[in-house]
mmCIF file of C-alpha atoms in Angstrom:
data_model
loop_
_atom_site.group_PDB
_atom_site.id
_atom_site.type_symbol
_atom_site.label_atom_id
_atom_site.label_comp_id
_atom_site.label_asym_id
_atom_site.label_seq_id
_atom_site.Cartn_x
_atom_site.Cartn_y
_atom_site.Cartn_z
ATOM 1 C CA UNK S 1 0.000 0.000 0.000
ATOM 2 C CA UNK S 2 1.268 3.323 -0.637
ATOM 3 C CA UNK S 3 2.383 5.830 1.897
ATOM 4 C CA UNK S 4 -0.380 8.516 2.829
ATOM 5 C CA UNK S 5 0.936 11.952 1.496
ATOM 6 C CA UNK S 6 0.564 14.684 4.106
ATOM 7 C CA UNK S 7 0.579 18.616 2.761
ATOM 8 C CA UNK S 8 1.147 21.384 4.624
ATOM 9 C CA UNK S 9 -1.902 23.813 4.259
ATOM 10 C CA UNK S 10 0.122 26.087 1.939
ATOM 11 C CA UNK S 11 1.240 23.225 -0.110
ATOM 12 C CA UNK S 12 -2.135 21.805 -0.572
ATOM 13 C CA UNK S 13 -3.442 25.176 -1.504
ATOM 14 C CA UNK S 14 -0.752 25.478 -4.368
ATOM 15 C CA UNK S 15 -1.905 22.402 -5.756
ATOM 16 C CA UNK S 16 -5.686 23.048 -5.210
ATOM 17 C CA UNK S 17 -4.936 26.491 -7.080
ATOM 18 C CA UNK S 18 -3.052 23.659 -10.007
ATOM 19 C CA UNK S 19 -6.845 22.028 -10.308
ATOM 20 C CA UNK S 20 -6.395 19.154 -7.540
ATOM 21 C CA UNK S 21 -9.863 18.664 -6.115
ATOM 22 C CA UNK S 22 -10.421 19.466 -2.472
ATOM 23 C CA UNK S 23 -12.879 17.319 -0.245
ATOM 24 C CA UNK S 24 -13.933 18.583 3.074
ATOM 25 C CA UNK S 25 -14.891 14.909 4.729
ATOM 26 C CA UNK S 26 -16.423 15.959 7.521
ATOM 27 C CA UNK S 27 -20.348 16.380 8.724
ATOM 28 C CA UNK S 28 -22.482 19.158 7.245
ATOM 29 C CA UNK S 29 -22.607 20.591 10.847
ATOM 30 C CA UNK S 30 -18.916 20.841 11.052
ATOM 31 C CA UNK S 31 -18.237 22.773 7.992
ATOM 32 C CA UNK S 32 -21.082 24.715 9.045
ATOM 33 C CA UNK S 33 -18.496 26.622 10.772
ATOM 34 C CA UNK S 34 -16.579 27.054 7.552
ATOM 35 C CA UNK S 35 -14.340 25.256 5.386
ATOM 36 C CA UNK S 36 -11.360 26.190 3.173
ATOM 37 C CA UNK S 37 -12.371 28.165 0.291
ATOM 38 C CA UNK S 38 -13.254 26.122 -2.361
ATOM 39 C CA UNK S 39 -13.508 22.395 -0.882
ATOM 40 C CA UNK S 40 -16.481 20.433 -1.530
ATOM 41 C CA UNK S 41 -17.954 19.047 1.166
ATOM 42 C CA UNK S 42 -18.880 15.273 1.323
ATOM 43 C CA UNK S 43 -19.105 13.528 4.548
ATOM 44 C CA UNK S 44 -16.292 10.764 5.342
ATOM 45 C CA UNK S 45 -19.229 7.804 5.280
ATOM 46 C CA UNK S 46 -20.796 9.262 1.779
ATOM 47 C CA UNK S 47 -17.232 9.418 0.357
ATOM 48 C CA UNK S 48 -16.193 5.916 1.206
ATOM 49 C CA UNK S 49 -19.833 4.159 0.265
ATOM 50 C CA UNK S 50 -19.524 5.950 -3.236
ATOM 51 C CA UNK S 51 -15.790 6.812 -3.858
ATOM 52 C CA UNK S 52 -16.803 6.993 -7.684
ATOM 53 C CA UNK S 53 -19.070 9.592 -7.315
ATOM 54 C CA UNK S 54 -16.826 12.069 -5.699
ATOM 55 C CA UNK S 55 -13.299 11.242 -7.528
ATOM 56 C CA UNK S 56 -11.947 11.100 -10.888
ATOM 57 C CA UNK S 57 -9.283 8.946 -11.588
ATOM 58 C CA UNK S 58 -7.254 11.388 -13.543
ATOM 59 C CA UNK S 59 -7.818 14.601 -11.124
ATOM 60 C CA UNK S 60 -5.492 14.448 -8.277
ATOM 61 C CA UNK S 61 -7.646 14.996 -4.922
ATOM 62 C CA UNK S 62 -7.100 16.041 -1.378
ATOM 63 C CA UNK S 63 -8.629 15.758 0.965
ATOM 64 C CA UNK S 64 -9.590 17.605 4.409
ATOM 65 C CA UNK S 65 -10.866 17.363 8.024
ATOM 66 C CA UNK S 66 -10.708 18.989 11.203
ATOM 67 C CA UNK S 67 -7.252 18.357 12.413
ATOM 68 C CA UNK S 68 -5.936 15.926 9.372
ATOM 69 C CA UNK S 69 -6.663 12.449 11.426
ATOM 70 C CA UNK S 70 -10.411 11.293 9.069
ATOM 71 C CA UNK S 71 -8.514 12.397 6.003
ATOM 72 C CA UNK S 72 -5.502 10.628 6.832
ATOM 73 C CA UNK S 73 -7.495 7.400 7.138
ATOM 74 C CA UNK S 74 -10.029 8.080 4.425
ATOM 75 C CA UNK S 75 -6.861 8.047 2.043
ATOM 76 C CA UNK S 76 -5.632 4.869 3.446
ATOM 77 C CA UNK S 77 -8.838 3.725 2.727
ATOM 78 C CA UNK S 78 -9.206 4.661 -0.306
ATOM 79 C CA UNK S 79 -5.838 3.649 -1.349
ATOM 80 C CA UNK S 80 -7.295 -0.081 -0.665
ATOM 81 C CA UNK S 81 -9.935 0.825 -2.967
ATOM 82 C CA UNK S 82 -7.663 1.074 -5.831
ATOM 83 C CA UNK S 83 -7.575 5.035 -6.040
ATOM 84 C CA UNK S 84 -4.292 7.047 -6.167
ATOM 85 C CA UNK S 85 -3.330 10.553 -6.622
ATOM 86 C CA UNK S 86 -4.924 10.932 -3.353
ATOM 87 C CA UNK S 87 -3.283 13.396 -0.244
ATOM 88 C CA UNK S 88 -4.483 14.834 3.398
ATOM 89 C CA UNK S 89 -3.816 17.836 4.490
ATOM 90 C CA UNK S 90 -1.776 17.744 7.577
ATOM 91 C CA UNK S 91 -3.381 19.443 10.297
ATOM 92 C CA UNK S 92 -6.618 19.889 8.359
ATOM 93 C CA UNK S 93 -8.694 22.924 8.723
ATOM 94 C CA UNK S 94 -8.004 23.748 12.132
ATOM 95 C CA UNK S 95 -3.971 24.605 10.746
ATOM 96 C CA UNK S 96 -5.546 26.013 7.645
ATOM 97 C CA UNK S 97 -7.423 27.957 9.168
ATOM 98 C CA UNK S 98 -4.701 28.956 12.160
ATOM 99 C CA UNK S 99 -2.000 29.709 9.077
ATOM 100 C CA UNK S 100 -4.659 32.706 7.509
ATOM 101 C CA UNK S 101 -5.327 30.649 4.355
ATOM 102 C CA UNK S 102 -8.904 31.624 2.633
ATOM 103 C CA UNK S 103 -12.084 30.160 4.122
ATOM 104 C CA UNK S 104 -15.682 29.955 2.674
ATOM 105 C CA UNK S 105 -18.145 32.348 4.937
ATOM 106 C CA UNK S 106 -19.744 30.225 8.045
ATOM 107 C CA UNK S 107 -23.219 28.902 6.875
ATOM 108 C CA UNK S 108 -25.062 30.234 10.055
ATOM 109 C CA UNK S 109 -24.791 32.670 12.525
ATOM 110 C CA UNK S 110 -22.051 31.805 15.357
ATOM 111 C CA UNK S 111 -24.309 31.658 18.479
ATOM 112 C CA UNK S 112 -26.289 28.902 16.132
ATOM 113 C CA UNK S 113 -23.557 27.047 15.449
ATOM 114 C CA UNK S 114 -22.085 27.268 18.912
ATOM 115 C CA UNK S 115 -25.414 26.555 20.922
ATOM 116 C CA UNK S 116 -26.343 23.308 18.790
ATOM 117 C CA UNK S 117 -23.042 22.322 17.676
ATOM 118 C CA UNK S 118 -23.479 18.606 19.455
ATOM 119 C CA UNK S 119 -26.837 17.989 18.585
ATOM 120 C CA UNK S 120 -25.805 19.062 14.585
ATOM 121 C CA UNK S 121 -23.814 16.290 14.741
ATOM 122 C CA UNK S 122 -26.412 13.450 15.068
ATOM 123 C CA UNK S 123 -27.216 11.821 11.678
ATOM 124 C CA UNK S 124 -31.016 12.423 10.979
ATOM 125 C CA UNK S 125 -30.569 15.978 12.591
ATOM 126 C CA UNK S 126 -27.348 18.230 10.795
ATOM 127 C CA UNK S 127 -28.439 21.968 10.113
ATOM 128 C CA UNK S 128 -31.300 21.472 8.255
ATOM 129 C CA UNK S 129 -33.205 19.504 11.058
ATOM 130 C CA UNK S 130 -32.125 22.271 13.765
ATOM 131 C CA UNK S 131 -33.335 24.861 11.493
ATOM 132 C CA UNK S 132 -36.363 22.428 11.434
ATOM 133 C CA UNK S 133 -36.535 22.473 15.165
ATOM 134 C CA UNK S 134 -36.083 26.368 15.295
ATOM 135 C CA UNK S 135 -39.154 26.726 12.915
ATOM 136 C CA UNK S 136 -41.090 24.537 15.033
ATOM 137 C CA UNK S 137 -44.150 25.287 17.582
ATOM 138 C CA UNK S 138 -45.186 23.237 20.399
ATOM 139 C CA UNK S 139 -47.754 23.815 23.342
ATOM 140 C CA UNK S 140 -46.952 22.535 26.740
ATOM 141 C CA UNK S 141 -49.566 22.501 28.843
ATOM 142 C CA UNK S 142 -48.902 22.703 32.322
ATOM 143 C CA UNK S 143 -45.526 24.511 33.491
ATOM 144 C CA UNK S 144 -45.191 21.769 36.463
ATOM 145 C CA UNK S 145 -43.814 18.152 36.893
ATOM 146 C CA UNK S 146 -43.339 17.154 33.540
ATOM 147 C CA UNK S 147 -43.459 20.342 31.583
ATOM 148 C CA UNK S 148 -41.278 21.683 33.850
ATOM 149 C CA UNK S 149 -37.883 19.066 32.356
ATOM 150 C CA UNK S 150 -39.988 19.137 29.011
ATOM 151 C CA UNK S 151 -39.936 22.812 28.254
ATOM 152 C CA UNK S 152 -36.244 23.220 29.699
ATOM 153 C CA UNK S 153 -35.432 20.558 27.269
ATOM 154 C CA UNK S 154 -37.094 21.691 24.393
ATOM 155 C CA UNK S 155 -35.837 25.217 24.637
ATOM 156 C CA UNK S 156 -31.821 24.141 25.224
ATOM 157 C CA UNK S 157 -32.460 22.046 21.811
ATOM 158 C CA UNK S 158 -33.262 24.746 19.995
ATOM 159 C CA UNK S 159 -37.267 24.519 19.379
ATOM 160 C CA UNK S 160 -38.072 28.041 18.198
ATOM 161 C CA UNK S 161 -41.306 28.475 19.852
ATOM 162 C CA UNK S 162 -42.846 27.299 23.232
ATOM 163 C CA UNK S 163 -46.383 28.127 24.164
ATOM 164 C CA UNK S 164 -46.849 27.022 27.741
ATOM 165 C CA UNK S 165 -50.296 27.112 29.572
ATOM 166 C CA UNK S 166 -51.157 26.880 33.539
ATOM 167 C CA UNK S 167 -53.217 28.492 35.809
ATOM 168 C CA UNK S 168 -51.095 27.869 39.195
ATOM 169 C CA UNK S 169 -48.770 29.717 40.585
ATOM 170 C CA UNK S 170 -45.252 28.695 42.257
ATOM 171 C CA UNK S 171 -45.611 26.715 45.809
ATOM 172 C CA UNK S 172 -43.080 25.736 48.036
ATOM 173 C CA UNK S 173 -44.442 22.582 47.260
ATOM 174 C CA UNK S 174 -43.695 22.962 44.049
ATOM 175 C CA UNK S 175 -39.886 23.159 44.096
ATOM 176 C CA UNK S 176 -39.256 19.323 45.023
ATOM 177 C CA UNK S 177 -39.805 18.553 41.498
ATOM 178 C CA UNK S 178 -40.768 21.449 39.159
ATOM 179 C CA UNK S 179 -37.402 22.686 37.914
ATOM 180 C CA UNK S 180 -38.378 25.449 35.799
ATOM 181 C CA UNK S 181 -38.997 27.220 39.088
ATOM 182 C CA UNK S 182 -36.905 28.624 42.241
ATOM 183 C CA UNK S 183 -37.567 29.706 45.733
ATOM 184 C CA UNK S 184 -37.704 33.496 44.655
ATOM 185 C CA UNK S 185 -40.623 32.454 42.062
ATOM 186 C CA UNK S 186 -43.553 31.903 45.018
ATOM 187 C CA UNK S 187 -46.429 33.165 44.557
ATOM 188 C CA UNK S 188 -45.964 34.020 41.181
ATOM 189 C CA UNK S 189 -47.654 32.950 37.947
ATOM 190 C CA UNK S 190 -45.700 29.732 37.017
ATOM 191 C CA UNK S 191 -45.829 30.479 33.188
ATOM 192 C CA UNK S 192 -44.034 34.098 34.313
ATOM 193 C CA UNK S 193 -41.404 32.226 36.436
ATOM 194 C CA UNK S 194 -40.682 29.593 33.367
ATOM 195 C CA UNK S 195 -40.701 32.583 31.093
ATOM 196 C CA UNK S 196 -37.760 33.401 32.703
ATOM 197 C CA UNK S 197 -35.685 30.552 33.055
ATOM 198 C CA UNK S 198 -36.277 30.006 29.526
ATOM 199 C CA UNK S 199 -35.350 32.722 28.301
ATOM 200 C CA UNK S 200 -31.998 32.765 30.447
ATOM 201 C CA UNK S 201 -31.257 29.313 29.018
ATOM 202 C CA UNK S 202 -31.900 29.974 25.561
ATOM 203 C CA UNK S 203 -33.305 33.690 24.264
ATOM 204 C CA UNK S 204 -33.221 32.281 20.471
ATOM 205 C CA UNK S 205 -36.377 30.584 21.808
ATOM 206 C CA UNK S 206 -39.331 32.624 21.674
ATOM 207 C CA UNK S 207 -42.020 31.490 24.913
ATOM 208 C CA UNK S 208 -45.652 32.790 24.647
ATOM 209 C CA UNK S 209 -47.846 32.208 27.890
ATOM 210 C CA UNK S 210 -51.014 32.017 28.818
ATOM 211 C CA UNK S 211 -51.758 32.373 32.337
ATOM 212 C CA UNK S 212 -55.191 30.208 32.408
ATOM 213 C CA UNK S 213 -56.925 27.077 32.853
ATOM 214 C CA UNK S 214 -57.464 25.089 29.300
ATOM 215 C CA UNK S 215 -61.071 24.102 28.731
ATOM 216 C CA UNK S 216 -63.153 23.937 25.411
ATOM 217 C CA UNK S 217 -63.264 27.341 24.192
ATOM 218 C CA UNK S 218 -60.133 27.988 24.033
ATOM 219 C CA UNK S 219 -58.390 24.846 23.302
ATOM 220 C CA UNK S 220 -58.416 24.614 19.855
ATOM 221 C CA UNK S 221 -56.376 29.046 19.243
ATOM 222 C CA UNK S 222 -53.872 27.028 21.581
ATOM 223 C CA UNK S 223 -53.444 24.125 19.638
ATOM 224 C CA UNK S 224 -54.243 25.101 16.050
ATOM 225 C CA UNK S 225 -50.582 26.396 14.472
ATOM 226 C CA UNK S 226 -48.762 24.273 16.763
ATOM 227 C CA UNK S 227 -46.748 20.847 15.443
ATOM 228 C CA UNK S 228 -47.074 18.570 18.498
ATOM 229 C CA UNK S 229 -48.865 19.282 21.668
ATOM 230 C CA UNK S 230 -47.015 18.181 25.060
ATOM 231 C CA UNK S 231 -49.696 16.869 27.575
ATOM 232 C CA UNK S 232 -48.016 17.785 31.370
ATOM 233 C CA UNK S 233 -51.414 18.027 32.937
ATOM 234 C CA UNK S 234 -52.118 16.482 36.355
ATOM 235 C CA UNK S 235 -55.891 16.025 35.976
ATOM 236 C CA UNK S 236 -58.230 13.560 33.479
ATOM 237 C CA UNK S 237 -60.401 16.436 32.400
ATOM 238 C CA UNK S 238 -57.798 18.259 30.471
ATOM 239 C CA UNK S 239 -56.327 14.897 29.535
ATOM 240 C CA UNK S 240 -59.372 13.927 27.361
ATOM 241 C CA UNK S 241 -59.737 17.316 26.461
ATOM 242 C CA UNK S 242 -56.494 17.643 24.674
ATOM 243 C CA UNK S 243 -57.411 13.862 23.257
ATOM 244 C CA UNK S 244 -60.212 15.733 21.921
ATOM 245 C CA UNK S 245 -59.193 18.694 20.000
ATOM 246 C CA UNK S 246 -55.544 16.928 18.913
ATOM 247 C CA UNK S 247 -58.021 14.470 17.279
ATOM 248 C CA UNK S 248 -60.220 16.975 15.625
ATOM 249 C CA UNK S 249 -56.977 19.080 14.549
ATOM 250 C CA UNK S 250 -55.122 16.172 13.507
ATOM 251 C CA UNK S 251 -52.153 16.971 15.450
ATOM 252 C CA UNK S 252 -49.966 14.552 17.955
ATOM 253 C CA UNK S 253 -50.078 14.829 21.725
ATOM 254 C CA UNK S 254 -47.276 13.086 23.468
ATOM 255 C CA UNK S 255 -48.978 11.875 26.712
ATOM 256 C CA UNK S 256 -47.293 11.279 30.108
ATOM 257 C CA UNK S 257 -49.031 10.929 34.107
ATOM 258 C CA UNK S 258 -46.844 10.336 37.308
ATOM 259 C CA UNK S 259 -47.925 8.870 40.769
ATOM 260 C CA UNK S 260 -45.889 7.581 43.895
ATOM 261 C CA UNK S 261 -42.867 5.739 42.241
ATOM 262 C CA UNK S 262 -44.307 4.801 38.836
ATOM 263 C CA UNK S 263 -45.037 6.710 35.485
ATOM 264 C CA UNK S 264 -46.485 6.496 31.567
ATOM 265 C CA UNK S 265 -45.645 7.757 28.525
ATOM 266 C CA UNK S 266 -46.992 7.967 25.121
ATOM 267 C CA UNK S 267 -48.101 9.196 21.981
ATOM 268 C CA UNK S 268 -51.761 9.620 20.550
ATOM 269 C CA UNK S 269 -51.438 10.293 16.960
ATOM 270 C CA UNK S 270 -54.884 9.333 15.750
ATOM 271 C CA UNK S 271 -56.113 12.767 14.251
ATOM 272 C CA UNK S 272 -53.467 12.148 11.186
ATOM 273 C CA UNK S 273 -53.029 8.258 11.296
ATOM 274 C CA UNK S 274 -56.917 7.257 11.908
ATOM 275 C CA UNK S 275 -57.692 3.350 12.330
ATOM 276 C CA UNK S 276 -53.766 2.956 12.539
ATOM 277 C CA UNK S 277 -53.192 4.716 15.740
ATOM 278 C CA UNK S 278 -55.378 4.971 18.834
ATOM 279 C CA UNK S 279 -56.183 7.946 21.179
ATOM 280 C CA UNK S 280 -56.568 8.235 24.812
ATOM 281 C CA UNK S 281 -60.352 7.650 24.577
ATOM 282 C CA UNK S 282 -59.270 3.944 23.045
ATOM 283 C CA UNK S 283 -56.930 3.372 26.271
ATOM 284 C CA UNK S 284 -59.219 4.745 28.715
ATOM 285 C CA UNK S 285 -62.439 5.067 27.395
ATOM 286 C CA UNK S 286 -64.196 6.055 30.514
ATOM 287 C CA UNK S 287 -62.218 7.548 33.524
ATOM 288 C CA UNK S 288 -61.039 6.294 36.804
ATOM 289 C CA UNK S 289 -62.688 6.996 39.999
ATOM 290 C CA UNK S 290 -60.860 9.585 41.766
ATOM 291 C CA UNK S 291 -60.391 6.765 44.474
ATOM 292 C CA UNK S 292 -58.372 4.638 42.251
ATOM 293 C CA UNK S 293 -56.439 7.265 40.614
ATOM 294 C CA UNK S 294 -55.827 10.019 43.353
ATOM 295 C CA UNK S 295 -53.406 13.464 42.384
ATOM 296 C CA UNK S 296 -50.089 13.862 43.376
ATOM 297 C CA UNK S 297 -51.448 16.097 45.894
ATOM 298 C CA UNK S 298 -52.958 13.087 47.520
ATOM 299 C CA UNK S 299 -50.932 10.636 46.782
ATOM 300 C CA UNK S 300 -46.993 11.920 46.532
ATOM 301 C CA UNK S 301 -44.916 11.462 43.905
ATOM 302 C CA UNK S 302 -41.071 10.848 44.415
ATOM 303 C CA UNK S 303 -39.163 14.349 43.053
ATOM 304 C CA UNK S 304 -37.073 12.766 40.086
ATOM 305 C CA UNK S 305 -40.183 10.987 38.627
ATOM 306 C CA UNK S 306 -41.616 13.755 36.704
ATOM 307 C CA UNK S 307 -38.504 14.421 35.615
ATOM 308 C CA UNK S 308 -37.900 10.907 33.953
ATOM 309 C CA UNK S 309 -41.335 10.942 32.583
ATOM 310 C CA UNK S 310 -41.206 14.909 31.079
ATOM 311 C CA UNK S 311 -37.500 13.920 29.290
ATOM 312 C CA UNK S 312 -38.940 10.699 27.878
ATOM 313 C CA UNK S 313 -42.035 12.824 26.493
ATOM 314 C CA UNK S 314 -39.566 15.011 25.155
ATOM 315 C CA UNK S 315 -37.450 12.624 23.422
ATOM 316 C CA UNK S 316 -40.839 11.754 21.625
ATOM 317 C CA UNK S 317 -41.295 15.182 21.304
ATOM 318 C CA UNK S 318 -38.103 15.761 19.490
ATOM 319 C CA UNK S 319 -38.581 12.680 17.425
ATOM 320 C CA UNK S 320 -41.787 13.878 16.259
ATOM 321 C CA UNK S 321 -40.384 17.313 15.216
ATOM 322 C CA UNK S 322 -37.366 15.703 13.089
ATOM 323 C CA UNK S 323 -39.165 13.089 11.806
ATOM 324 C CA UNK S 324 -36.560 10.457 13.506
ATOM 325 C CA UNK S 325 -37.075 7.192 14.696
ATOM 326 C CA UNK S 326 -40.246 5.409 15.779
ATOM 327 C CA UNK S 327 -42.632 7.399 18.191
ATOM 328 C CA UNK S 328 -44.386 5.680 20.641
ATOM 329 C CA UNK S 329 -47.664 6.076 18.764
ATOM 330 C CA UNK S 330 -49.409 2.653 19.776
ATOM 331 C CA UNK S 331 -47.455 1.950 22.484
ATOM 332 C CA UNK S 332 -47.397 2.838 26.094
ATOM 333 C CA UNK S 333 -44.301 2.267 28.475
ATOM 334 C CA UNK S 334 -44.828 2.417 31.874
ATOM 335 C CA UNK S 335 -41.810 3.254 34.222
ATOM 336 C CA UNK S 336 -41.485 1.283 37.820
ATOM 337 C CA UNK S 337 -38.813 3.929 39.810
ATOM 338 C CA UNK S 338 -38.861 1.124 42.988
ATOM 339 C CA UNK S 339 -38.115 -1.998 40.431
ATOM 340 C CA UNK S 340 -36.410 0.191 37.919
ATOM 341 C CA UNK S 341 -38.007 -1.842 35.211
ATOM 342 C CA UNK S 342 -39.426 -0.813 31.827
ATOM 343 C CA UNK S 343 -42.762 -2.432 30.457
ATOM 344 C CA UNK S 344 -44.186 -1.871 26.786
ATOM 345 C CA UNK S 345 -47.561 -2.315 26.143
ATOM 346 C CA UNK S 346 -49.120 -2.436 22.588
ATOM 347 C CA UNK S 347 -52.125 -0.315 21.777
ATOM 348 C CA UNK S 348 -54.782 -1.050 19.447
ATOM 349 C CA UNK S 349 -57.361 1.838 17.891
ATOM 350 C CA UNK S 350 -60.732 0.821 19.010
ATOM 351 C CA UNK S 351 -63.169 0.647 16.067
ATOM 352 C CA UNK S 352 -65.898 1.471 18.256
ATOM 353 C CA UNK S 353 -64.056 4.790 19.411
ATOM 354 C CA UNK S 354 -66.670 7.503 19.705
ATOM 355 C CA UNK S 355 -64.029 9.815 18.528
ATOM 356 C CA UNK S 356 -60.937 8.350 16.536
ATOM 357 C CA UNK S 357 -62.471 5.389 14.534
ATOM 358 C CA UNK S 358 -62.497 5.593 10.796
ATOM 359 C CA UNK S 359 -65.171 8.191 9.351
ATOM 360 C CA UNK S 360 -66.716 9.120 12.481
ATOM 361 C CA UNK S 361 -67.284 12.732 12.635
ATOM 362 C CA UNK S 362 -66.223 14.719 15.744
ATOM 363 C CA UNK S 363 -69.196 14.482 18.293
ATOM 364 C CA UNK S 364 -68.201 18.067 19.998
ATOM 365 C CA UNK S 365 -66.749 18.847 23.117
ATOM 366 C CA UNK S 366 -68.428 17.818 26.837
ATOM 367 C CA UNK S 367 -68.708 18.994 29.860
ATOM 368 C CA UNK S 368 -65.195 17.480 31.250
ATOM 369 C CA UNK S 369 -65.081 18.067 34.798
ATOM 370 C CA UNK S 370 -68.248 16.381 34.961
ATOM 371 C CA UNK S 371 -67.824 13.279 32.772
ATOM 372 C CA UNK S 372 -64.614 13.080 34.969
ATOM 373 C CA UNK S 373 -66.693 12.988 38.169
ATOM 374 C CA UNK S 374 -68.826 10.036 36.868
ATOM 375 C CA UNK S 375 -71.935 12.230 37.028
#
């Protein structure tokens, strides 16, 4: 095999001037930053999988990274390969850029590049799924618990707009477990106090509150021009309320509920995916008794549970946004804290839904509290 040739920046500029080709093989995020002037960028994996498609065998080629170590082996590789005329440019762009050699302008702005830099790097996500993310809109309803971790989460990775809506304001209570709030914030409006850890953590993120209770007449200006709606209620009534609308407006709702030491999580999706996916009403088609299925109030709930439950929601939340991976539409997973166990259940639409099933219209909105209440 032949030795990999190593060029000084200068050197491989000289020869890039002489019509060598240069390839920048790193991600898109990474030469997001900026790359030498005049390298093309394709990505180490896309290079290797389809050497022909980048190379010509009579066009010497060079080829670049961020300090000259996925070049370097990217040549050796492709010397295996058969191809020659191939070099790496020794202390890639880091030294190119270090030794005041021309660069191409950065393809964002800095504080983007900076901020999201890690999460850029995930295949599926790159710069045009955190633009993606930045041009999304979600509603998180409830600023406790769950969408407490959920809309700290969402805001560090980058979603552009958060609508939260909640009625409460900070307890002492509270602080055990809500983390968008601090002992400073009681007695005031909790959307106010996560207004403003949000926008400490992350001002590229616009958050619009709404200091009120959800119920049927507004529901559906909250939910309309969002892309996924996070469910961090604490309470049935707003739970089959949000069913409801997300249903009618054919958006998802990425469900979660807490109690003691154990917790759910899911996604309804049946509004867009009808007969394929089920809603809440197909899981719990008539509520619990408050008896069997007491508040956190009553009950407890150990601190780090919401927390656990809000990220997972996220994650689905994320997923949804990005259009990565498989949601958990159709499936539930429950969470046992004291076992630390995981348990998947499958969900099946209901046919007979009243709400979701195949060319049934939408029967309107109830009275919630009260179908709740069993009376």
């Amino acid at each position: 095999m032949n030795a990999i040739e190593h060029l000084p920046p200068i050197l491989a500029l000289s020869r890039q001037m002489n019509g060598a080709v240069l390839i920048d093989v790193r991600e898109e995020a990474e030469c997001a930053h900026g790359m030498a002037q005049g390298a093309l960028n394709v990505p180490l994996a896309q290079l290797l999988e389809a050497p022909h498609a980048h190379l010509d065998p009579k066009t010497p080629a060079i080829l670049i990274c961020a300090k000259g170590m996925r070049s370097a082996n990217a040549v050796q590789a492709l010397q295996a390969q058969g191809y020659e005329r191939l070099a790496s440019v020794e202390g890639g762009t880091d030294r190119w850029r270090a030794e005041g050699l021309p660069m191409s302008a950065p393809l964002a702005d800095v504080d983007f590049l900076e901020r999201y830099s890690r999460q850029m790097r995930l295949p599926g996500v790159g710069v045009a799924g955190q633009k993606k993310l930045e041009a999304s809109r979600v509603l998180v309803v409830g600023a406790g618990g769950l969408g407490s971790p959920a809309a700290f989460y969402l805001a560090a990775a980058g979603v552009g707009h958060l609508r939260l809506v909640d009625d409460d304001v900070v307890d002492r209570s509270n602080l055990q477990r809500q983390i968008l709030h601090t002992d400073a914030g009681i007695g005031t409006a909790k959307v106010d106090s996560a207004r403003a850890t949000l926008t400490a953590l992350n001002p590229r993120t616009k958050v619009e509150t709404f200091n009120e209770r959800l119920h049927s007449r507004n529901v559906e200006a909250l939910i309309r021009d969002c892309d996924v709606v996070f469910d961090g209620s604490d309470n049935f009534a707003t739970r089959y309320l949000l069913n409801d609308a997300c249903v009618k407006l054919e958006k998802p709702l990425v469900y979660g509920a807490v109690q003691r030491f154990a917790g759910q999580v899911g996604v309804f999706d049946a509004g867009r995916h009808r007969g394929q996916c089920p809603c809440y009403r197909c899981l719990f088609p008539e509520p619990p008794s408050p008896q069997d299925a007491p508040n956190c109030a009553e009950a407890g709930v150990l601190g780090v549970l919401p927390g656990i439950v809000g990220i997972l929601q996220t994650t689905e939340t994320l997923k949804l946004l990005l259009g990565i991976g498989e949601s958990l539409a159709g499936r539930l997973l429950s969470y046992d804290a004291l076992a630390g166990t995981f348990h998947e259940t499958r969900l099946l639409p209901d046919p007979a839904c009243p709400l979701c099933a195949p060319g049934k219209r939408f029967p309107g909105y109830i009275d919630y509290a009260r179908f709740c209440a069993g009376t």
